[in-house]
Coordinates of C-alpha atoms in Angstrom, one line a residue:
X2 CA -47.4 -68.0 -69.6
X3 CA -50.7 -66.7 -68.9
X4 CA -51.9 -64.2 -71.5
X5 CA -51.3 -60.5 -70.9
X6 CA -54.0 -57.6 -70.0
X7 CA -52.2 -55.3 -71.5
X8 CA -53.2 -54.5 -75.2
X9 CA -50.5 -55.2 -78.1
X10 CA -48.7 -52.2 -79.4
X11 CA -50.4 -50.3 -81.9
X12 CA -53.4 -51.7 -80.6
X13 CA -56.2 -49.0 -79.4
X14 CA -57.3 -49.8 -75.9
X15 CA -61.2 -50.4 -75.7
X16 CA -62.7 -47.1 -74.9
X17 CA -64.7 -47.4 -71.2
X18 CA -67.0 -44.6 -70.1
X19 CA -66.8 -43.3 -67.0
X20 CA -69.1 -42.5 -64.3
X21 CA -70.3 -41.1 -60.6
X22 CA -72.8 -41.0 -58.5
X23 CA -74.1 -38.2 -57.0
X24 CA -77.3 -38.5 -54.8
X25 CA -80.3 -36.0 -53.8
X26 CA -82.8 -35.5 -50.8
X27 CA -81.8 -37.3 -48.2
X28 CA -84.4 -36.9 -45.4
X29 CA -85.8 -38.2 -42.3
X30 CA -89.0 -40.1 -43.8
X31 CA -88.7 -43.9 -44.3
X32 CA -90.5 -45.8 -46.8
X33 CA -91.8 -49.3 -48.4
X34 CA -91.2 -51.0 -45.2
X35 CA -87.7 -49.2 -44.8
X36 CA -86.6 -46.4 -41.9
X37 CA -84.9 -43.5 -42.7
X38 CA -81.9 -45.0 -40.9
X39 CA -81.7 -48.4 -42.6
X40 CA -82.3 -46.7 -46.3
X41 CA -79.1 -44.6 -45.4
X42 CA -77.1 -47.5 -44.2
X43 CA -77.7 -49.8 -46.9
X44 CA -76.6 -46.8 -49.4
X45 CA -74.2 -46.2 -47.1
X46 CA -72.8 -50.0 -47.2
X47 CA -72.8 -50.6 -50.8
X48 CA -70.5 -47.4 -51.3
X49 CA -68.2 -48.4 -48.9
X50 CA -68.2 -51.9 -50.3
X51 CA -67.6 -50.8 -53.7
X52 CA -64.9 -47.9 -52.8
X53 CA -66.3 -45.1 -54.6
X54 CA -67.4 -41.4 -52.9
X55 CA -70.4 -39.7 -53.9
X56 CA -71.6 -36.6 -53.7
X57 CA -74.2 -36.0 -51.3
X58 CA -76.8 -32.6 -52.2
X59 CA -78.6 -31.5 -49.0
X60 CA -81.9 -30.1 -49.4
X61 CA -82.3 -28.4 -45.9
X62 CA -85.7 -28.5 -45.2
X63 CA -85.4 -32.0 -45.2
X64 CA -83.1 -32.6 -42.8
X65 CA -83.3 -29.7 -40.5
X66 CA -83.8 -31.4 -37.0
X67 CA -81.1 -33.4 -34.7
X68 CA -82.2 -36.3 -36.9
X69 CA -81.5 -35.2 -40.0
X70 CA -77.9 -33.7 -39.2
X71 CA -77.2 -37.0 -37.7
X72 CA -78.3 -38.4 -41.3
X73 CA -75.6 -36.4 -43.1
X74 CA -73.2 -37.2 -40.4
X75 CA -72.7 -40.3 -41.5
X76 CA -72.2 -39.6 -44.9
X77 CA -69.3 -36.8 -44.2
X78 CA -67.9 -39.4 -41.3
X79 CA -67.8 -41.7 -44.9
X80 CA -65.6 -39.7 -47.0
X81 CA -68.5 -38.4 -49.3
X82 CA -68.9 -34.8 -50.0
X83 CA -71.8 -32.9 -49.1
X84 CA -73.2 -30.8 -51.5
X85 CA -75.8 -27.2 -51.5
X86 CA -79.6 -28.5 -53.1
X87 CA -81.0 -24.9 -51.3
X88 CA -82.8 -25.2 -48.6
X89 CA -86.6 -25.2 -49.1
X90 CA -86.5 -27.1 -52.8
X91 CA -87.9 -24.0 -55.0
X92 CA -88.2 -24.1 -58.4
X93 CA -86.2 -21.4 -60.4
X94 CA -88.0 -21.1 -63.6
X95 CA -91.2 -20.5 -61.7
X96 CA -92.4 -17.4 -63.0
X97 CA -96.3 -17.3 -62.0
X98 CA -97.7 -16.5 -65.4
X99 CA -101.1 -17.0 -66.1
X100 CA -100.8 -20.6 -67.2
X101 CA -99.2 -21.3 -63.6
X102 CA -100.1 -21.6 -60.4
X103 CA -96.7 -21.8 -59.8
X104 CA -95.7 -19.5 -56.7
X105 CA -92.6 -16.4 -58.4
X106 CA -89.6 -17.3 -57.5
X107 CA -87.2 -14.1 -57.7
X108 CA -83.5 -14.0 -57.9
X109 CA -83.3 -12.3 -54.6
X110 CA -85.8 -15.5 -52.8
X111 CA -83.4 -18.2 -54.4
X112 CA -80.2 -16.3 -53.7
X113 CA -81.6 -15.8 -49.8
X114 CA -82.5 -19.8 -50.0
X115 CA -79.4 -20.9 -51.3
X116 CA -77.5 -19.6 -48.2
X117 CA -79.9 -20.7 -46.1
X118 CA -79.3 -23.9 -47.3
X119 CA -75.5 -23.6 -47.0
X120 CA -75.8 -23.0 -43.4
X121 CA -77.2 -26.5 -42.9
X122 CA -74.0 -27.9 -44.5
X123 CA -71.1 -26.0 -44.5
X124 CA -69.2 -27.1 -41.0
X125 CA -69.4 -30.6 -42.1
X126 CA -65.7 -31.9 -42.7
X127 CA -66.3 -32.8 -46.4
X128 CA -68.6 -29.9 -47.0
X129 CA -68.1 -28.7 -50.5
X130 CA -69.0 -25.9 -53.1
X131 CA -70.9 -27.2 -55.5
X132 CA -74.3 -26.0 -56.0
X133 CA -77.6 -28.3 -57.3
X134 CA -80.7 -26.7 -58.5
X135 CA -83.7 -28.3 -57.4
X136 CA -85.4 -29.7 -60.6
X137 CA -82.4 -28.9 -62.3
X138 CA -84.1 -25.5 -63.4
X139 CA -81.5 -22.8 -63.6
X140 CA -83.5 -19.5 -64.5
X141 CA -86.0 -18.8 -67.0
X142 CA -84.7 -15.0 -67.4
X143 CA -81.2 -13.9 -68.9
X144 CA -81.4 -11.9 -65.5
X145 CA -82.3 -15.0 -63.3
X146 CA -80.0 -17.2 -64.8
X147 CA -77.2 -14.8 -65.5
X148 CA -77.5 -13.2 -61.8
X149 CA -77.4 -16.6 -60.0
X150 CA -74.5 -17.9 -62.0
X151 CA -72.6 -14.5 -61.0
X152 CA -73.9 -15.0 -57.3
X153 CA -72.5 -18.6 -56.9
X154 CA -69.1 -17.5 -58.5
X155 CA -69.1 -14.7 -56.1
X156 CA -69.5 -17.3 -53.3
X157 CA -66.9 -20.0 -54.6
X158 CA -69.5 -22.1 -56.3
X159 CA -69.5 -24.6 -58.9
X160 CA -73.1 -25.5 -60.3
X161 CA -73.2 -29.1 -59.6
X162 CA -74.6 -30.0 -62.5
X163 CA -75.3 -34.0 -63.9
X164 CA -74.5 -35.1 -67.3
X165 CA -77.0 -38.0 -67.0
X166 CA -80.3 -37.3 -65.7
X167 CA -83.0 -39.5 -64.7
X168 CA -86.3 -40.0 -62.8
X169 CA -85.5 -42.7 -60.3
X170 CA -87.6 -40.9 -58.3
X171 CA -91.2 -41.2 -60.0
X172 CA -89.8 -45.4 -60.2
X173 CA -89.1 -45.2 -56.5
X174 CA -93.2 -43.8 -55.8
X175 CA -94.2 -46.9 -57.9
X176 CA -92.3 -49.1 -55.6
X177 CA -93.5 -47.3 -52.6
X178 CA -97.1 -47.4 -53.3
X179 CA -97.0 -51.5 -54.0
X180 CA -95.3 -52.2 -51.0
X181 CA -97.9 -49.9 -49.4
X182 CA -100.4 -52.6 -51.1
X183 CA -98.5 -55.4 -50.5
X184 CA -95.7 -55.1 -48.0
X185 CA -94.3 -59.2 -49.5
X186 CA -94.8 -57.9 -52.5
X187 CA -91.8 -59.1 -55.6
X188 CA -90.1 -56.0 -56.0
X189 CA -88.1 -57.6 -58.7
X190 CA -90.0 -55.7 -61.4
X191 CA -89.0 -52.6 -60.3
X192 CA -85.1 -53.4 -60.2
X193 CA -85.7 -54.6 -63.5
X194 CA -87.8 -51.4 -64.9
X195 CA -85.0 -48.9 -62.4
X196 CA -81.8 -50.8 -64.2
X197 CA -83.0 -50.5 -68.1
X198 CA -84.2 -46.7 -67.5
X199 CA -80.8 -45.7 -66.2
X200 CA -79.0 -47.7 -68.7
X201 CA -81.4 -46.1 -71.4
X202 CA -80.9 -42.8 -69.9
X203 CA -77.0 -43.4 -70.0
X204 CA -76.6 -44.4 -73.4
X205 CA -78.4 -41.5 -74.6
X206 CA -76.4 -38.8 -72.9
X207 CA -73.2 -41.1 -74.0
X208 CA -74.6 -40.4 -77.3
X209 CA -74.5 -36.5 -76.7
X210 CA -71.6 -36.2 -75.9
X211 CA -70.0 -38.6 -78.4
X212 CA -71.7 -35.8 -80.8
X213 CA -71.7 -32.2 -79.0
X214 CA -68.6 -31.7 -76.8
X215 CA -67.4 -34.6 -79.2
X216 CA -64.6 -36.5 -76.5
X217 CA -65.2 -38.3 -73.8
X218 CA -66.7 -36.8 -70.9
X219 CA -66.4 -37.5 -66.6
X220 CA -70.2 -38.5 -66.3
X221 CA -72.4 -37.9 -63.2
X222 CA -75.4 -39.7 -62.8
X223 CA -78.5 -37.8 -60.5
X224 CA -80.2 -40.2 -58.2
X225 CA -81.8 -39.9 -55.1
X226 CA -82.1 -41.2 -51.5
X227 CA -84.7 -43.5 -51.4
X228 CA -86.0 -46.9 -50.9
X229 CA -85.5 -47.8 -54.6
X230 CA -81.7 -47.3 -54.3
X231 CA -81.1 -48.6 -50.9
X232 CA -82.6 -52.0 -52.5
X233 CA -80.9 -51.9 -56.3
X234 CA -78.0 -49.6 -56.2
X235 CA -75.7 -52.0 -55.4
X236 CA -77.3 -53.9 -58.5
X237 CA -76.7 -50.6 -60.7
X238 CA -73.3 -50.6 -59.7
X239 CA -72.7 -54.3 -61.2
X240 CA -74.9 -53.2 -64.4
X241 CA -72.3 -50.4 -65.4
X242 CA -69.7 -52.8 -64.9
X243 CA -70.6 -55.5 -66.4
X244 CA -71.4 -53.3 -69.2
X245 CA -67.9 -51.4 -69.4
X246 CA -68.4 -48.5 -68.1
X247 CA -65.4 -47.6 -65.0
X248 CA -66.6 -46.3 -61.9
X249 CA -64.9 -43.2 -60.8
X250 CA -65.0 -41.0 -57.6
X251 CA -67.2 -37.7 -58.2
X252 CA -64.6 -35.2 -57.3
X253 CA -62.7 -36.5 -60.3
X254 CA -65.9 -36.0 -62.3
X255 CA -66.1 -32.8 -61.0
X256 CA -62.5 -32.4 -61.9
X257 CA -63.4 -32.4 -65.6
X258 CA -63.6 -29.0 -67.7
X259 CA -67.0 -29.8 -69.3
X260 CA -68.6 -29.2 -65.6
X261 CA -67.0 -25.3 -65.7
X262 CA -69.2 -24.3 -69.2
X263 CA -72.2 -21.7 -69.3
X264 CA -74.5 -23.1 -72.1
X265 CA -76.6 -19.8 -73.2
X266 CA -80.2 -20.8 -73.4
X267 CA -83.5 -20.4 -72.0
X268 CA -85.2 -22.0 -70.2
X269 CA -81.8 -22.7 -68.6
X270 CA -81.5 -26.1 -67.1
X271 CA -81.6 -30.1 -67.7
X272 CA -78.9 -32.1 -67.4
X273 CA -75.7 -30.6 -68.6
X274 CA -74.9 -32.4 -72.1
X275 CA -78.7 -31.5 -72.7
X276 CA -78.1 -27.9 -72.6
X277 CA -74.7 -28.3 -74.5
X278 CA -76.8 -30.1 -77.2
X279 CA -79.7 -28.0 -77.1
X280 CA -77.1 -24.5 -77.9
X281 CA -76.2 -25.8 -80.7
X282 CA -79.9 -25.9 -82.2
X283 CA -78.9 -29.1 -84.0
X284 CA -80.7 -31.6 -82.2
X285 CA -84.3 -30.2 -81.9
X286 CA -85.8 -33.9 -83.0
X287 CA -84.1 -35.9 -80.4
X288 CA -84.8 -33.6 -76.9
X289 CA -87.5 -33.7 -75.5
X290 CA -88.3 -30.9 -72.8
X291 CA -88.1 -31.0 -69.7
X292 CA -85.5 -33.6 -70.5
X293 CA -86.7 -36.2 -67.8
X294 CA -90.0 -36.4 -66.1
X295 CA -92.5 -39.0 -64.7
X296 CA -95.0 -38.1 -67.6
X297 CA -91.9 -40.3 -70.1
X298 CA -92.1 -43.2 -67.5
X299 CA -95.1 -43.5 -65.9
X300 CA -97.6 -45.0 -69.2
X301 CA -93.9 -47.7 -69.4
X302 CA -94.7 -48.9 -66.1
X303 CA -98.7 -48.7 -67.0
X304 CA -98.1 -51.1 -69.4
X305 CA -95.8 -53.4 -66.7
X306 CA -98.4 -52.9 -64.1
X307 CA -95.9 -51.6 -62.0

């Protein structure tokens, strides 16, 4: 008789985190030898082979022509849901102080954006309310902060907030500029660097929230539409796997309470069990602000000559 699956009674089942994908920027600019159209095919293709739906969040500027909306056609015609990323990409906490050359960005400006946005999106099939700040920056006033949260309520919004962040996106302009260089270049290096710094990235926010909401939480993982992922993400997929971690659908990530809760601090932002952690004041030593940049990976891939 072949040996069971099941565990014995009285024996704890193996705990397996679990995870979704949720994706940013798509737009109509190809790159490291790839068109905008094959980059959203081959994302496209590896979801569909793997049976999971993402969350798609539309930054409209991006894709405001007949090109673009054709772009996110195909995702809604997929089964993935479409998600609000504003329309012109602005960052909240910008305040134009005198250590910035940062343009102010008011309340009213974002509020105005974020509908702007909206209208890009919302007669798509699988359009849905949940709201991405660009940068993940969500107000760097009590009043900033405080208003948008009340203006996305009063518009059916949820923030759609990640619980692990990461900067795919400064590994993806690495990969970018070498096939600029070298279009045979081994890309190899880059999948290699891309799958340890979401796996590092993952095991740390695991950590959090082993230790602040203290059970196990629906995790969201931010990445973006871009070369990098239309070559590896089917290879990202098989990394969770192998190591464990289930593969879920992101409006069951969505689904779970953690995603409803305010954390009260400023600078609001980062990913969600960031902000969780960083209420408590308990874990000054291990978070490092902002949470995730380029500035954390790029001297890594110095080192690698990547």
């Amino acid at each position: 008789m072949a040996a069971s699956a099941v565990p014995l009674a009285g024996t704890p089942a193996k705990f397996q985190p679990e995870i979704a994908f949720t994706f940013d920027d798509p737009k109509i600019d190809g790159g490291a030898g790839l068109s905008s159209q094959e980059i959203n095919h081959r994302i496209l293709e590896v979801l569909d082979k793997r049976k999971v739906k993402v969350v798609l969040f539309v930054c409209g500027k991006r894709v405001d022509s007949v090109e673009g909306q054709r772009l996110i056609a195909e995702w809604d015609l997929a089964g993935h849901g479409i998600g609000n990323h504003s329309y012109s990409h602005l960052n909240f906490n910008a305040s134009g102080d005198a250590s910035s050359d940062r343009t102010i960005v008011t309340l009213t400006n974002f509020e105005a954006d974020t509908l702007k946005g909206e209208a890009l999106v919302r007669d798509y099939s699988h359009f849905v309310r949940l709201f991405r700040f660009p940068f993940f920056k969500e107000g760097d006033t009590v009043e900033k902060r405080d208003g948008m949260r009340s203006f996305l309520r009063q518009h059916g919004y949820r923030i759609g907030r990640a619980t692990v962040d990461a900067s795919d996106w400064a590994i993806n302009t690495r990969l970018e500029n070498r096939v600029r260089q070298n279009s045979k270049a081994d890309l190899s290096p880059y999948r290699d660097f891309f799958l340890q710094h979401i796996w590092e990235r993952a095991q740390f926010y695991e950590s959090l929230a082993e230790r602040v909401p203290k059970h196990p939480v629906r995790h969201t993982v931010l990445l973006h539409h871009n070369p990098l992922n239309a070559f590896f993400l089917d290879d990202l997929v098989s990394m969770f796997a192998a190591r464990g971690w289930k593969r879920i659908d992101a409006d069951w990530a969505y689904a779970d309470p953690v995603y409803s809760l305010q954390p009260d601090i400023l600078p609001a932002g980062e990913s969600l069990l960031w902000q969780l952690a960083k209420q408590t004041g308990k874990f000054e030593r291990e978070l490092r602000y902002p949470g995730e940049d380029d500035v954390y990976e790029n001297p890594k891939m110095d080192a690698l000559k990547l």
